[in-house]
Each structure stands twice: as structure tokens, then as C-alpha cells.
GROMACS .gro file of C-alpha atoms in nm:
model
  415
    1MET     CA    1   0.000   0.000   0.000
    2ILE     CA    2   0.138   0.340  -0.103
    3ARG     CA    3   0.044   0.606   0.148
    4ILE     CA    4  -0.002   0.961   0.014
    5ALA     CA    5   0.002   1.288   0.207
    6VAL     CA    6  -0.109   1.611   0.045
    7ILE     CA    7  -0.018   1.964   0.152
    8GLY     CA    8  -0.272   2.202   0.001
    9ALA     CA    9  -0.641   2.110  -0.024
   10GLY     CA   10  -0.719   2.341  -0.314
   11HIS     CA   11  -0.829   2.255  -0.666
   12ARG     CA   12  -0.497   2.098  -0.770
   13GLY     CA   13  -0.416   1.910  -0.451
   14ASP     CA   14  -0.762   1.766  -0.408
   15ARG     CA   15  -0.946   1.750  -0.740
   16ALA     CA   16  -0.663   1.725  -0.994
   17TYR     CA   17  -0.438   1.483  -0.805
   18ALA     CA   18  -0.563   1.319  -0.485
   19SER     CA   19  -0.907   1.237  -0.629
   20GLN     CA   20  -0.741   1.001  -0.875
   21PHE     CA   21  -0.647   0.766  -0.592
   22LEU     CA   22  -1.003   0.711  -0.471
   23LYS     CA   23  -1.062   0.422  -0.713
   24ARG     CA   24  -0.732   0.246  -0.644
   25ASP     CA   25  -0.688  -0.029  -0.386
   26ASP     CA   26  -0.308  -0.005  -0.380
   27ILE     CA   27  -0.294   0.362  -0.282
   28LYS     CA   28  -0.442   0.547   0.014
   29VAL     CA   29  -0.457   0.922   0.082
   30VAL     CA   30  -0.375   0.928   0.453
   31SER     CA   31  -0.316   1.295   0.531
   32PHE     CA   32  -0.411   1.648   0.427
   33THR     CA   33  -0.267   1.979   0.539
   34ASP     CA   34  -0.444   2.310   0.481
   35ILE     CA   35  -0.503   2.635   0.668
   36SER     CA   36  -0.878   2.604   0.610
   37LYS     CA   37  -1.067   2.405   0.874
   38GLU     CA   38  -1.363   2.378   0.637
   39LYS     CA   39  -1.149   2.219   0.365
   40LEU     CA   40  -0.988   1.980   0.610
   41ALA     CA   41  -1.332   1.866   0.723
   42LEU     CA   42  -1.425   1.799   0.361
   43MET     CA   43  -1.101   1.608   0.300
   44LYS     CA   44  -1.153   1.398   0.613
   45GLU     CA   45  -1.491   1.286   0.486
   46LYS     CA   46  -1.396   1.246   0.121
   47TYR     CA   47  -1.081   1.038   0.181
   48ASN     CA   48  -1.176   0.881   0.516
   49ILE     CA   49  -0.869   1.026   0.689
   50ASP     CA   50  -0.789   0.974   1.055
   51SER     CA   51  -0.823   1.310   1.235
   52LYS     CA   52  -0.471   1.284   1.378
   53TYR     CA   53  -0.332   1.315   1.024
   54LEU     CA   54  -0.517   1.637   0.941
   55PHE     CA   55  -0.300   1.944   0.993
   56ASN     CA   56  -0.360   2.317   0.964
   57SER     CA   57   0.009   2.399   0.916
   58THR     CA   58   0.312   2.246   0.747
   59ASP     CA   59   0.494   2.275   1.078
   60GLY     CA   60   0.234   2.049   1.237
   61PHE     CA   61   0.265   1.802   0.949
   62PHE     CA   62   0.643   1.772   0.974
   63LYS     CA   63   0.643   1.752   1.353
   64ALA     CA   64   0.400   1.460   1.332
   65LEU     CA   65   0.613   1.300   1.062
   66ASP     CA   66   0.915   1.319   1.294
   67LYS     CA   67   0.732   1.094   1.536
   68ASP     CA   68   0.549   0.865   1.295
   69LYS     CA   69   0.637   0.778   0.933
   70PHE     CA   70   0.270   0.775   0.834
   71CYS     CA   71   0.322   0.843   0.462
   72ASP     CA   72   0.551   0.734   0.179
   73CYS     CA   73   0.480   1.015  -0.067
   74LEU     CA   74   0.405   1.382  -0.049
   75ILE     CA   75   0.215   1.599  -0.297
   76ILE     CA   76   0.293   1.969  -0.249
   77ALA     CA   77   0.012   2.182  -0.392
   78THR     CA   78   0.038   2.496  -0.181
   79PRO     CA   79   0.038   2.854  -0.313
   80ASP     CA   80   0.349   2.933  -0.519
   81SER     CA   81   0.508   3.144  -0.245
   82ASN     CA   82   0.505   2.847  -0.004
   83HIS     CA   83   0.669   2.594  -0.235
   84TYR     CA   84   1.026   2.673  -0.134
   85GLU     CA   85   0.999   2.635   0.242
   86THR     CA   86   0.773   2.331   0.218
   87CYS     CA   87   0.977   2.149  -0.046
   88MET     CA   88   1.317   2.221   0.107
   89ARG     CA   89   1.191   2.082   0.437
   90ALA     CA   90   1.028   1.780   0.273
   91LEU     CA   91   1.354   1.691   0.100
   92ASP     CA   92   1.504   1.618   0.443
   93TYR     CA   93   1.268   1.322   0.472
   94ASP     CA   94   1.266   0.982   0.304
   95LEU     CA   95   0.970   1.069   0.081
   96HIS     CA   96   0.876   1.054  -0.284
   97ILE     CA   97   0.771   1.407  -0.380
   98LEU     CA   98   0.539   1.552  -0.643
   99LEU     CA   99   0.572   1.931  -0.652
  100GLU     CA  100   0.318   2.156  -0.824
  101LYS     CA  101   0.466   2.401  -1.070
  102PRO     CA  102   0.625   2.650  -1.054
  103ILE     CA  103   0.908   2.503  -0.851
  104SER     CA  104   0.940   2.833  -0.666
  105THR     CA  105   0.905   3.207  -0.718
  106SER     CA  106   1.269   3.312  -0.766
  107ALA     CA  107   1.562   3.177  -0.966
  108VAL     CA  108   1.776   3.140  -0.653
  109LYS     CA  109   1.510   2.934  -0.475
  110VAL     CA  110   1.455   2.717  -0.783
  111LYS     CA  111   1.829   2.650  -0.797
  112ASP     CA  112   1.836   2.561  -0.425
  113ILE     CA  113   1.556   2.306  -0.467
  114TYR     CA  114   1.722   2.159  -0.776
  115ASN     CA  115   2.058   2.118  -0.600
  116LYS     CA  116   1.894   1.950  -0.303
  117ALA     CA  117   1.668   1.722  -0.508
  118LYS     CA  118   1.894   1.613  -0.793
  119ASP     CA  119   2.088   1.347  -0.602
  120LYS     CA  120   1.804   1.207  -0.391
  121ASP     CA  121   1.727   0.839  -0.443
  122LYS     CA  122   1.352   0.899  -0.415
  123VAL     CA  123   1.118   1.002  -0.695
  124PHE     CA  124   1.103   1.378  -0.737
  125MET     CA  125   0.872   1.516  -1.005
  126ILE     CA  126   0.740   1.857  -1.107
  127CYS     CA  127   0.381   1.886  -1.230
  128HIS     CA  128   0.468   1.982  -1.587
  129VAL     CA  129   0.162   1.792  -1.699
  130LEU     CA  130   0.182   1.879  -2.070
  131ARG     CA  131   0.475   1.640  -2.115
  132TYR     CA  132   0.241   1.358  -2.017
  133ALA     CA  133  -0.058   1.466  -2.226
  134PRO     CA  134  -0.124   1.244  -2.532
  135PHE     CA  135  -0.153   1.554  -2.754
  136TYR     CA  136   0.206   1.666  -2.695
  137ARG     CA  137   0.344   1.314  -2.676
  138LYS     CA  138   0.208   1.258  -3.027
  139ILE     CA  139   0.364   1.579  -3.157
  140LYS     CA  140   0.695   1.471  -3.005
  141GLU     CA  141   0.662   1.130  -3.171
  142ILE     CA  142   0.602   1.294  -3.510
  143ILE     CA  143   0.904   1.522  -3.471
  144ASP     CA  144   1.128   1.234  -3.363
  145SER     CA  145   1.016   1.030  -3.666
  146ASN     CA  146   1.172   1.300  -3.887
  147ALA     CA  147   0.840   1.350  -4.065
  148ILE     CA  148   0.907   1.723  -4.108
  149GLY     CA  149   1.288   1.706  -4.111
  150ASP     CA  150   1.486   1.940  -3.887
  151ILE     CA  151   1.292   2.204  -3.692
  152ILE     CA  152   1.354   2.557  -3.821
  153ASN     CA  153   1.104   2.760  -3.623
  154ILE     CA  154   0.797   2.734  -3.397
  155ASN     CA  155   0.504   2.963  -3.331
  156HIS     CA  156   0.329   2.867  -3.007
  157ASN     CA  157   0.030   3.037  -2.846
  158GLU     CA  158  -0.126   3.001  -2.505
  159ASN     CA  159  -0.480   3.136  -2.514
  160ILE     CA  160  -0.577   3.166  -2.149
  161GLY     CA  161  -0.944   3.245  -2.207
  162TYR     CA  162  -1.102   3.572  -2.098
  163TYR     CA  163  -1.304   3.407  -1.817
  164HIS     CA  164  -1.012   3.195  -1.691
  165PHE     CA  165  -0.793   3.503  -1.677
  166ALA     CA  166  -1.057   3.699  -1.485
  167HIS     CA  167  -1.102   3.415  -1.235
  168SER     CA  168  -0.738   3.323  -1.173
  169PHE     CA  169  -0.524   3.622  -1.268
  170VAL     CA  170  -0.742   3.926  -1.191
  171ARG     CA  171  -0.954   3.817  -0.894
  172GLY     CA  172  -0.775   3.498  -0.792
  173ASN     CA  173  -0.466   3.370  -0.617
  174TRP     CA  174  -0.230   3.446  -0.907
  175ARG     CA  175  -0.335   3.806  -0.967
  176ASN     CA  176  -0.042   3.979  -0.802
  177GLU     CA  177   0.325   3.912  -0.858
  178SER     CA  178   0.422   3.980  -0.497
  179LEU     CA  179   0.163   3.728  -0.375
  180SER     CA  180   0.252   3.458  -0.628
  181SER     CA  181   0.487   3.513  -0.923
  182PRO     CA  182   0.495   3.669  -1.272
  183LEU     CA  183   0.235   3.543  -1.517
  184ILE     CA  184   0.497   3.392  -1.748
  185LEU     CA  185   0.622   3.173  -1.461
  186GLN     CA  186   0.296   3.073  -1.294
  187LYS     CA  187   0.103   3.008  -1.616
  188SER     CA  188   0.358   2.947  -1.888
  189CYS     CA  189   0.648   2.757  -1.735
  190HIS     CA  190   0.432   2.480  -1.888
  191ASP     CA  191   0.491   2.630  -2.231
  192MET     CA  192   0.861   2.692  -2.189
  193ASP     CA  193   0.887   2.332  -2.072
  194ILE     CA  194   0.692   2.187  -2.364
  195LEU     CA  195   0.909   2.382  -2.610
  196LEU     CA  196   1.218   2.232  -2.448
  197TYR     CA  197   1.058   1.887  -2.465
  198LEU     CA  198   0.971   1.916  -2.835
  199ILE     CA  199   1.292   2.083  -2.953
  200ASP     CA  200   1.531   1.892  -2.723
  201LYS     CA  201   1.798   2.162  -2.751
  202LYS     CA  202   1.925   2.437  -2.524
  203PRO     CA  203   1.792   2.795  -2.537
  204ILE     CA  204   2.051   3.062  -2.615
  205SER     CA  205   1.878   3.398  -2.574
  206ILE     CA  206   1.536   3.545  -2.502
  207ASN     CA  207   1.351   3.869  -2.570
  208SER     CA  208   1.020   3.956  -2.404
  209TYR     CA  209   0.750   4.223  -2.428
  210GLY     CA  210   0.423   4.258  -2.242
  211SER     CA  211   0.219   4.451  -1.988
  212LEU     CA  212  -0.104   4.480  -1.796
  213LYS     CA  213  -0.301   4.675  -2.055
  214TYR     CA  214  -0.670   4.619  -1.998
  215PHE     CA  215  -0.766   4.505  -1.646
  216ARG     CA  216  -0.698   4.844  -1.491
  217LYS     CA  217  -0.905   5.099  -1.297
  218GLU     CA  218  -0.897   5.353  -1.581
  219ASN     CA  219  -1.083   5.106  -1.804
  220LYS     CA  220  -1.371   5.061  -1.562
  221PRO     CA  221  -1.700   5.140  -1.743
  222TYR     CA  222  -1.891   5.446  -1.630
  223GLY     CA  223  -2.146   5.353  -1.364
  224ALA     CA  224  -1.989   5.017  -1.278
  225SER     CA  225  -1.987   4.910  -0.915
  226ASP     CA  226  -1.687   4.778  -0.723
  227ARG     CA  227  -1.869   4.443  -0.694
  228CYS     CA  228  -2.069   4.243  -0.942
  229TYR     CA  229  -2.366   4.166  -0.715
  230ASN     CA  230  -2.490   4.528  -0.702
  231CYS     CA  231  -2.361   4.647  -1.040
  232LYS     CA  232  -2.616   4.782  -1.284
  233LEU     CA  233  -2.403   4.649  -1.571
  234ARG     CA  234  -2.401   4.291  -1.445
  235GLU     CA  235  -2.641   4.164  -1.713
  236THR     CA  236  -2.422   4.286  -2.001
  237CYS     CA  237  -2.068   4.271  -1.860
  238ILE     CA  238  -1.876   3.975  -2.001
  239PHE     CA  239  -1.678   3.949  -1.677
  240SER     CA  240  -1.973   3.943  -1.436
  241ALA     CA  241  -1.922   3.681  -1.168
  242MET     CA  242  -2.285   3.650  -1.067
  243ASP     CA  243  -2.391   3.366  -1.296
  244PHE     CA  244  -2.049   3.247  -1.402
  245TYR     CA  245  -1.985   2.989  -1.128
  246ASN     CA  246  -2.304   2.801  -1.212
  247SER     CA  247  -2.229   2.807  -1.586
  248ALA     CA  248  -2.056   2.546  -1.799
  249ASN     CA  249  -1.731   2.743  -1.802
  250GLY     CA  250  -1.727   2.828  -1.433
  251ILE     CA  251  -1.873   2.530  -1.250
  252GLY     CA  252  -1.534   2.362  -1.216
  253TRP     CA  253  -1.400   2.657  -1.017
  254LYS     CA  254  -1.702   2.694  -0.790
  255SER     CA  255  -1.527   2.505  -0.510
  256VAL     CA  256  -1.244   2.760  -0.525
  257VAL     CA  257  -1.487   3.043  -0.455
  258THR     CA  258  -1.700   2.882  -0.183
  259ASN     CA  259  -1.710   2.581   0.048
  260SER     CA  260  -2.089   2.597   0.042
  261ASN     CA  261  -2.304   2.365  -0.167
  262THR     CA  262  -2.591   2.615  -0.180
  263ASP     CA  263  -2.668   2.909  -0.408
  264GLU     CA  264  -2.709   3.123  -0.097
  265GLY     CA  265  -2.360   3.031   0.022
  266LEU     CA  266  -2.211   3.108  -0.318
  267LEU     CA  267  -2.387   3.445  -0.326
  268GLU     CA  268  -2.254   3.534   0.018
  269ASP     CA  269  -1.898   3.453  -0.087
  270LEU     CA  270  -1.935   3.658  -0.406
  271ILE     CA  271  -2.066   3.952  -0.202
  272LYS     CA  272  -1.782   3.936   0.050
  273GLY     CA  273  -1.497   3.747  -0.114
  274PRO     CA  274  -1.238   3.831  -0.381
  275TYR     CA  275  -1.412   3.649  -0.666
  276GLY     CA  276  -1.706   3.891  -0.670
  277ARG     CA  277  -1.495   4.201  -0.732
  278CYS     CA  278  -1.510   4.410  -1.047
  279VAL     CA  279  -1.225   4.305  -1.275
  280TYR     CA  280  -1.135   4.672  -1.323
  281ASN     CA  281  -1.108   4.734  -0.950
  282CYS     CA  282  -0.878   4.459  -0.815
  283ASP     CA  283  -0.524   4.456  -0.679
  284ASN     CA  284  -0.389   4.265  -0.982
  285ASP     CA  285  -0.061   4.359  -1.147
  286VAL     CA  286   0.042   4.061  -1.365
  287CYS     CA  287   0.057   4.098  -1.743
  288ASP     CA  288  -0.257   4.027  -1.944
  289HIS     CA  289  -0.051   3.971  -2.262
  290GLN     CA  290   0.310   3.886  -2.333
  291SER     CA  291   0.515   3.795  -2.640
  292ILE     CA  292   0.853   3.621  -2.626
  293SER     CA  293   1.108   3.537  -2.890
  294ILE     CA  294   1.362   3.265  -2.814
  295GLU     CA  295   1.675   3.154  -2.994
  296PHE     CA  296   1.768   2.788  -2.948
  297GLU     CA  297   2.078   2.594  -3.047
  298ASP     CA  298   2.126   2.523  -3.419
  299GLY     CA  299   1.956   2.847  -3.514
  300ILE     CA  300   1.603   2.737  -3.420
  301SER     CA  301   1.376   3.035  -3.356
  302VAL     CA  302   1.058   3.037  -3.147
  303VAL     CA  303   0.787   3.296  -3.096
  304PHE     CA  304   0.559   3.239  -2.796
  305ASN     CA  305   0.247   3.445  -2.736
  306LEU     CA  306   0.049   3.452  -2.411
  307SER     CA  307  -0.286   3.629  -2.397
  308ALA     CA  308  -0.592   3.670  -2.178
  309PHE     CA  309  -0.800   3.769  -2.477
  310SER     CA  310  -0.938   3.451  -2.628
  311ASN     CA  311  -1.284   3.301  -2.626
  312GLU     CA  312  -1.164   2.952  -2.534
  313ILE     CA  313  -0.887   2.808  -2.317
  314HIS     CA  314  -0.647   2.635  -2.554
  315ARG     CA  315  -0.299   2.614  -2.697
  316ASN     CA  316  -0.212   2.605  -3.065
  317ILE     CA  317   0.124   2.544  -3.226
  318LYS     CA  318   0.284   2.557  -3.570
  319ILE     CA  319   0.617   2.378  -3.615
  320GLN     CA  320   0.799   2.436  -3.943
  321GLY     CA  321   1.074   2.200  -4.052
  322THR     CA  322   1.298   2.146  -4.351
  323CYS     CA  323   1.063   1.885  -4.504
  324GLY     CA  324   0.721   1.984  -4.377
  325GLU     CA  325   0.513   2.141  -4.103
  326ILE     CA  326   0.295   2.049  -3.806
  327ILE     CA  327  -0.016   2.252  -3.725
  328ALA     CA  328  -0.204   2.156  -3.410
  329ASP     CA  329  -0.463   2.291  -3.169
  330ASP     CA  330  -0.542   2.110  -2.846
  331LEU     CA  331  -0.900   2.242  -2.855
  332GLU     CA  332  -0.961   2.044  -3.174
  333ASP     CA  333  -0.744   1.760  -3.045
  334LYS     CA  334  -0.611   1.715  -3.398
  335ILE     CA  335  -0.260   1.730  -3.536
  336TYR     CA  336  -0.207   1.807  -3.905
  337VAL     CA  337   0.120   1.712  -4.075
  338ARG     CA  338   0.192   1.851  -4.420
  339ARG     CA  339   0.499   1.730  -4.605
  340PHE     CA  340   0.642   1.950  -4.878
  341LYS     CA  341   0.580   1.853  -5.241
  342GLU     CA  342   0.344   1.568  -5.146
  343ASN     CA  343   0.055   1.817  -5.138
  344ILE     CA  344  -0.136   1.610  -4.885
  345SER     CA  345  -0.211   1.652  -4.517
  346THR     CA  346  -0.206   1.366  -4.267
  347THR     CA  347  -0.429   1.409  -3.964
  348TYR     CA  348  -0.349   1.248  -3.631
  349TYR     CA  349  -0.597   1.205  -3.348
  350PRO     CA  350  -0.420   1.167  -3.013
  351GLU     CA  351  -0.556   0.924  -2.757
  352LYS     CA  352  -0.840   1.079  -2.559
  353ILE     CA  353  -0.803   1.066  -2.181
  354ALA     CA  354  -1.050   1.228  -1.943
  355GLY     CA  355  -0.938   1.510  -1.719
  356SER     CA  356  -0.780   1.850  -1.747
  357HIS     CA  357  -0.473   1.940  -1.952
  358GLY     CA  358  -0.582   1.694  -2.218
  359GLY     CA  359  -0.545   1.399  -1.981
  360GLY     CA  360  -0.206   1.523  -1.864
  361ASP     CA  361  -0.312   1.530  -1.499
  362PHE     CA  362  -0.415   1.166  -1.513
  363GLU     CA  363  -0.101   1.057  -1.696
  364LEU     CA  364   0.123   1.255  -1.461
  365ILE     CA  365  -0.016   1.077  -1.156
  366LYS     CA  366   0.007   0.743  -1.331
  367ALA     CA  367   0.374   0.811  -1.415
  368PHE     CA  368   0.442   0.918  -1.055
  369ILE     CA  369   0.304   0.593  -0.915
  370ASP     CA  370   0.478   0.384  -1.183
  371ALA     CA  371   0.808   0.552  -1.094
  372ILE     CA  372   0.755   0.485  -0.723
  373ASN     CA  373   0.696   0.121  -0.815
  374GLY     CA  374   1.032   0.111  -0.994
  375ASP     CA  375   0.975   0.224  -1.354
  376LEU     CA  376   1.188   0.539  -1.353
  377SER     CA  377   1.159   0.567  -1.732
  378LYS     CA  378   0.814   0.716  -1.679
  379ILE     CA  379   0.962   1.033  -1.528
  380LYS     CA  380   0.954   1.313  -1.787
  381SER     CA  381   0.962   1.607  -1.546
  382GLY     CA  382   1.227   1.544  -1.286
  383ALA     CA  383   1.449   1.815  -1.136
  384TYR     CA  384   1.690   1.813  -1.432
  385GLU     CA  385   1.420   1.833  -1.699
  386SER     CA  386   1.223   2.104  -1.521
  387ILE     CA  387   1.475   2.364  -1.411
  388MET     CA  388   1.556   2.520  -1.751
  389SER     CA  389   1.194   2.620  -1.822
  390HIS     CA  390   1.197   2.822  -1.501
  391TYR     CA  391   1.525   2.992  -1.587
  392MET     CA  392   1.372   3.087  -1.923
  393CYS     CA  393   1.075   3.246  -1.746
  394PHE     CA  394   1.292   3.444  -1.507
  395ALA     CA  395   1.519   3.556  -1.792
  396SER     CA  396   1.215   3.666  -1.993
  397GLU     CA  397   1.106   3.888  -1.704
  398VAL     CA  398   1.451   4.049  -1.692
  399SER     CA  399   1.416   4.112  -2.066
  400ARG     CA  400   1.064   4.254  -2.035
  401LYS     CA  401   1.134   4.481  -1.740
  402GLU     CA  402   1.476   4.601  -1.856
  403ASN     CA  403   1.388   4.613  -2.226
  404LYS     CA  404   1.685   4.408  -2.341
  405ARG     CA  405   1.779   4.077  -2.498
  406VAL     CA  406   1.904   3.830  -2.236
  407ASN     CA  407   2.169   3.564  -2.290
  408ILE     CA  408   2.032   3.270  -2.094
  409VAL     CA  409   2.368   3.104  -2.020
  410LYS     CA  410   2.504   3.429  -1.877
  411TYR     CA  411   2.182   3.479  -1.683
  412ILE     CA  412   2.207   3.135  -1.523
  413ASP     CA  413   2.572   3.199  -1.433
  414SER     CA  414   2.467   3.518  -1.255
  415ILE     CA  415   2.221   3.344  -1.022
   0.00000   0.00000   0.00000
């Protein structure tokens, strides 16, 4: 029996990861740690956890672990700013560790975690779930088959979705850089990582542009209230929170907003809590759009675009090679390969797996358990594979803020 402890009872720790173990007989979630008593009560009931293994602080968790080795594995799904302290402490124990991305909120802290984790004989994985998603695994397979020859350039877009951005990056936990981290790190270390995975070469330099252009107080419509519930524009505003969390797009995030199962409880939390605020009147400061150009080894060029302003949440990518091109969109879940001169297009349909990130969450957890059971080949996002994507994000912020091209090797040497 593999015993799992989880620190962080939010959407990722509970719903994305721990919930996957409920149908398995060989794995048991034995502990949860969270500052919310309400969430701990829910976790106790959902996973049938002994009360003595419910903790409202990481300090309480580790003190209990000193006395009783009650778990074999630890999933760290705390807010970004808590990753460093929690992970560095966890690495002192004989535990397999799954760490939510980003690794940490500064380059120095990321480097510290990497240096401490790289030589451990336990499984250590970062939740770069896209590497495990069938969609990107298929693209990687096509590239490695030499179907389009050598990669020349890539255009990759992350379309966050206007409603996702409003929920997470204007009203939510990732709205403010000082409370979490820059948008490029918290949201798109995934994308830097998947580019590294597909290209399989080192980045040389990076140039970045972007800003918070739209979700600002000066763009607040005339007559709008500070909160959605009493705003006279709530029926026409595309960012109104009042009906969103009972809609198809928002229902999955309802548990983030409220612990109540009633409409009355949800309304109360929207009236009082952060998720009911006007999007033009929040304390957000992260970019709502950003464009990055990256030079890789062998002259490969990449343009990456990150934007809040899309109707759907999806990523699309165009990879151009010496013999052909790949055009793919994970919303369609189709991959088109066009080889030069043949004048035909081959369409690939990646395996469909339920769950978010195109099944990546499910496959990540499966790989984590397989690795614990001895199949280390399943690890695609260990410390070594994951650190460079973070350095790229930090370097891109230096470029954006200082308006200059950054040599990534020199940047890493300066850390």
C-alpha cells in the first residue's frame, strides 16, 4: 500500500491529483494539510482520513512526521510562495515528492531546490503535466520520426481564455506578482517546458515584451460598481461573476470560490470574497498579454504568445521544418502534418483521456506511481528536466522589465 500525504487542499491538490487515488486499492490518501478548517473537514470525509493526520500547518505536518512515518509520498500543492519552504523541508525526509509548478518564485530558490533534489534516491517530479498529455506526446513522436525534417522555427500560443484570466489572474490567487509570481512563470512555465521537450535543444537567448493593458481601474466602465452583485451592468458585462460559477465554463472553479453547496452560500462569498470584485477594480498587477522570442541551439527560432484575450482556453502550435510542417490545436485535439511537395495533409488524433490538460493530470499521476513502483523511465519532469523552463521564465522577465535581450547562459551563471 502506497500512502499519500497532500499539503494544500485546493483545486490541484484535491481534485486534480488526490481524487485520482479514490478508485485504487493499492494507494491510500492518509493525510491532508491546509489552513482552512472547512477544507480539512471535507477532506476527512472524502478520503476517510484519521483526524490525527489532518494538519492546519506544514509545521504540524512535519512535527507529526518526525514521530510517525505515516506516509511514503508527499504531494505539495500549496500557493506558489510556499513551495520553497515546504519542499526544502520535505527533501530532508525519506519521501517521494510531487511538486506543483512553478518550482518556486525566484531563480535562486529554484536553484536551491534543484541542488537538493537532484541526487536524492527517491522520486522527485514537477507537475509539468503537458509532457504527459497524449496531444504533446504525439507531436513529439512525429518530430522524432523525422516526418518534417529538422525544426527551423515554432510559433506557439497560449490562449488563457477571458473568463479563466478573470477568475485566476485578476480576482484569484495568481493576480499579483508579490503574492505569487509573474504570469509567465505561474502560467507558462508549462509552455517553456513543452518547447524544451519538443525541440530537445538548449535555449541561447530570449527577448520579451508585455504589460497589464486592460484590467486596470482607468478602463472601468462608467457607472460600474466595485462588486458584481450590485452592479447595474451585471447583465451585459462579459466578466460578471454572478452567474459564471453556475455556468458550464465556471462550475469547475465553484469550489475555489466557496465551500458551500448552496446558491445562498455562493452568493454570500461573491458579495464578501475576492471572486465577486469588479475586474477593473482589483489589486492585480500581472501581465494580461506577453510575447517572447527565443533563440535555441542550431539556429532554431521560437515565438511564444500569451494572452488573456481569447474566447476559449487552448494552446495552438505551428512547427515548421525542412521537409514539412505540423499545425495543431489542443482544442480540436487534432494534429495536421503537411509534407512538402506531397501536397497532402495527414491528420493524427491523439488518444483521448479524461481530465484537465488533455489527460495530462491523469497521466502525470500514473507516471508518478509507476516511478515509485520502480519504472523510472516514466519520469519526464524530474528536477533536471524542469529547471531550464523556469530559468527561461525568469530571464524573460529580466528582458521585459529592462527592455533588453538576455543571454540565458550568462543569466544562469549570474544566479
